[in-house]
């Protein structure tokens, strides 16, 4: 490739200069893209699945939930992974406080999902000063045993 540029340089100096500038700028753009990292969104599964009992007095009822958090950057995904024990603890406490009526209704599950999302956001704000980046939280599996 260098010999082709040398031949062009002898015949047409302006064309060779333009070719060199184009090749140089495309590698600079590629280096900038690598520095930024891959584009999001990213999904962070909170593994292992949450398995806990819920409700009040009486017969024990069990909940098994698999959860993924949608984030907009690798930085926020790494922050979630770093604080996973703290996040899991607070979500276990949140889910175990739920009533049978809340868990068995669609509106109750949606309210619980929104509370879980708010809790993840709160933890990241307190621990890493991450104000945004956690886009959503999803139940990827939700099983209840009464």
Short mmCIF file of C-alpha atoms in Angstrom, two decimals:
data_model
loop_
_atom_site.label_atom_id
_atom_site.label_comp_id
_atom_site.label_asym_id
_atom_site.label_seq_id
_atom_site.Cartn_x
_atom_site.Cartn_y
_atom_site.Cartn_z
CA UNK A 1 0.00 0.00 0.00
CA UNK A 2 2.88 2.37 0.74
CA UNK A 3 4.31 1.80 -2.77
CA UNK A 4 0.98 2.77 -4.30
CA UNK A 5 0.97 5.98 -2.30
CA UNK A 6 4.57 6.67 -3.35
CA UNK A 7 3.66 6.23 -7.04
CA UNK A 8 0.67 8.51 -6.62
CA UNK A 9 2.83 11.04 -4.80
CA UNK A 10 5.19 11.26 -7.77
CA UNK A 11 2.35 11.75 -10.27
CA UNK A 12 -0.09 13.76 -8.22
CA UNK A 13 1.06 15.22 -4.92
CA UNK A 14 -2.33 16.75 -3.99
CA UNK A 15 -4.12 13.43 -4.54
CA UNK A 16 -1.60 11.55 -2.42
CA UNK A 17 -1.89 14.10 0.36
CA UNK A 18 -5.66 13.79 0.34
CA UNK A 19 -5.44 10.00 0.48
CA UNK A 20 -3.08 10.16 3.46
CA UNK A 21 -5.41 12.54 5.28
CA UNK A 22 -8.39 10.28 4.69
CA UNK A 23 -6.54 7.19 5.91
CA UNK A 24 -5.26 9.03 8.96
CA UNK A 25 -8.64 10.47 9.91
CA UNK A 26 -10.44 7.13 9.61
CA UNK A 27 -7.98 5.51 12.04
CA UNK A 28 -8.44 8.43 14.44
CA UNK A 29 -12.23 7.96 14.31
CA UNK A 30 -11.81 4.23 14.95
CA UNK A 31 -9.57 4.94 17.95
CA UNK A 32 -12.12 7.40 19.35
CA UNK A 33 -14.91 4.81 18.99
CA UNK A 34 -12.80 2.22 20.83
CA UNK A 35 -12.13 4.67 23.66
CA UNK A 36 -15.84 5.30 24.18
CA UNK A 37 -16.70 1.60 24.26
CA UNK A 38 -19.60 -0.33 22.82
CA UNK A 39 -22.96 1.37 22.56
CA UNK A 40 -25.78 0.39 24.95
CA UNK A 41 -28.26 -0.51 26.15
CA UNK A 42 -26.95 -3.39 28.23
CA UNK A 43 -28.88 -5.88 30.34
CA UNK A 44 -27.45 -6.94 33.69
CA UNK A 45 -29.04 -10.10 35.14
CA UNK A 46 -29.20 -10.06 38.93
CA UNK A 47 -28.13 -13.66 39.45
CA UNK A 48 -28.90 -16.00 41.05
CA UNK A 49 -32.69 -15.85 40.95
CA UNK A 50 -34.44 -14.40 43.99
CA UNK A 51 -36.12 -17.16 46.02
CA UNK A 52 -37.84 -16.03 49.21
CA UNK A 53 -40.94 -16.34 51.31
CA UNK A 54 -43.42 -13.46 51.54
CA UNK A 55 -46.65 -12.50 53.20
CA UNK A 56 -47.54 -12.43 56.83
CA UNK A 57 -48.84 -14.99 59.27
CA UNK A 58 -50.00 -18.44 58.29
CA UNK A 59 -48.76 -20.83 55.69
CA UNK A 60 -45.46 -19.91 54.04
CA UNK A 61 -45.70 -18.61 50.50
CA UNK A 62 -42.74 -18.56 48.13
CA UNK A 63 -41.68 -16.25 45.37
CA UNK A 64 -39.06 -16.93 42.73
CA UNK A 65 -38.11 -13.99 40.52
CA UNK A 66 -35.43 -13.56 37.91
CA UNK A 67 -34.55 -9.93 37.30
CA UNK A 68 -32.55 -8.01 34.71
CA UNK A 69 -31.67 -4.34 34.84
CA UNK A 70 -31.37 -2.30 31.64
CA UNK A 71 -28.56 0.27 31.72
CA UNK A 72 -27.16 2.70 29.16
CA UNK A 73 -23.43 2.17 29.68
CA UNK A 74 -20.77 -0.34 30.65
CA UNK A 75 -19.84 1.95 33.55
CA UNK A 76 -23.32 1.64 35.11
CA UNK A 77 -23.38 -2.13 34.43
CA UNK A 78 -20.08 -2.49 36.29
CA UNK A 79 -21.42 -0.39 39.14
CA UNK A 80 -24.43 -2.71 39.48
CA UNK A 81 -22.16 -5.75 39.49
CA UNK A 82 -19.92 -4.15 42.10
CA UNK A 83 -22.84 -3.36 44.45
CA UNK A 84 -24.78 -6.56 43.74
CA UNK A 85 -24.79 -7.85 47.35
CA UNK A 86 -26.22 -4.53 48.58
CA UNK A 87 -28.79 -4.43 45.77
CA UNK A 88 -29.83 -8.06 46.33
CA UNK A 89 -30.23 -7.51 50.07
CA UNK A 90 -32.52 -4.52 49.62
CA UNK A 91 -34.59 -6.25 46.94
CA UNK A 92 -35.02 -9.36 49.10
CA UNK A 93 -36.28 -7.13 51.92
CA UNK A 94 -38.61 -5.30 49.54
CA UNK A 95 -40.08 -8.48 48.04
CA UNK A 96 -40.50 -10.26 51.38
CA UNK A 97 -42.60 -7.34 52.72
CA UNK A 98 -45.18 -7.75 49.94
CA UNK A 99 -48.68 -8.98 50.63
CA UNK A 100 -50.31 -11.85 48.80
CA UNK A 101 -52.74 -9.42 47.13
CA UNK A 102 -49.89 -7.28 45.78
CA UNK A 103 -47.95 -10.22 44.38
CA UNK A 104 -50.96 -11.87 42.76
CA UNK A 105 -52.28 -8.79 40.94
CA UNK A 106 -50.78 -7.23 37.83
CA UNK A 107 -50.99 -3.75 39.36
CA UNK A 108 -49.26 -4.98 42.50
CA UNK A 109 -46.45 -6.59 40.52
CA UNK A 110 -45.99 -3.44 38.47
CA UNK A 111 -45.83 -1.34 41.65
CA UNK A 112 -43.28 -3.77 43.09
CA UNK A 113 -41.21 -3.57 39.89
CA UNK A 114 -41.21 0.23 40.06
CA UNK A 115 -40.17 0.15 43.74
CA UNK A 116 -37.34 -2.25 42.89
CA UNK A 117 -36.18 0.05 40.07
CA UNK A 118 -36.25 3.04 42.42
CA UNK A 119 -34.24 1.08 44.99
CA UNK A 120 -31.53 0.15 42.48
CA UNK A 121 -31.32 3.78 41.37
CA UNK A 122 -31.15 4.97 45.00
CA UNK A 123 -28.31 2.58 45.84
CA UNK A 124 -26.23 3.64 42.83
CA UNK A 125 -26.85 7.31 43.60
CA UNK A 126 -25.75 6.88 47.23
CA UNK A 127 -22.77 4.64 46.51
CA UNK A 128 -21.38 5.94 43.20
CA UNK A 129 -23.20 9.26 42.69
CA UNK A 130 -24.74 7.76 39.54
CA UNK A 131 -27.75 10.00 38.85
CA UNK A 132 -28.86 8.35 35.63
CA UNK A 133 -28.04 5.33 33.54
CA UNK A 134 -30.39 2.76 35.05
CA UNK A 135 -33.14 2.76 32.44
CA UNK A 136 -35.46 -0.01 33.62
CA UNK A 137 -35.87 -3.21 35.60
CA UNK A 138 -37.59 -6.33 34.26
CA UNK A 139 -38.92 -9.52 35.78
CA UNK A 140 -37.71 -12.13 33.31
CA UNK A 141 -39.37 -14.91 35.31
CA UNK A 142 -41.88 -14.67 38.16
CA UNK A 143 -43.27 -17.72 39.96
CA UNK A 144 -45.42 -17.76 43.09
CA UNK A 145 -46.23 -20.77 45.26
CA UNK A 146 -49.15 -20.30 47.67
#
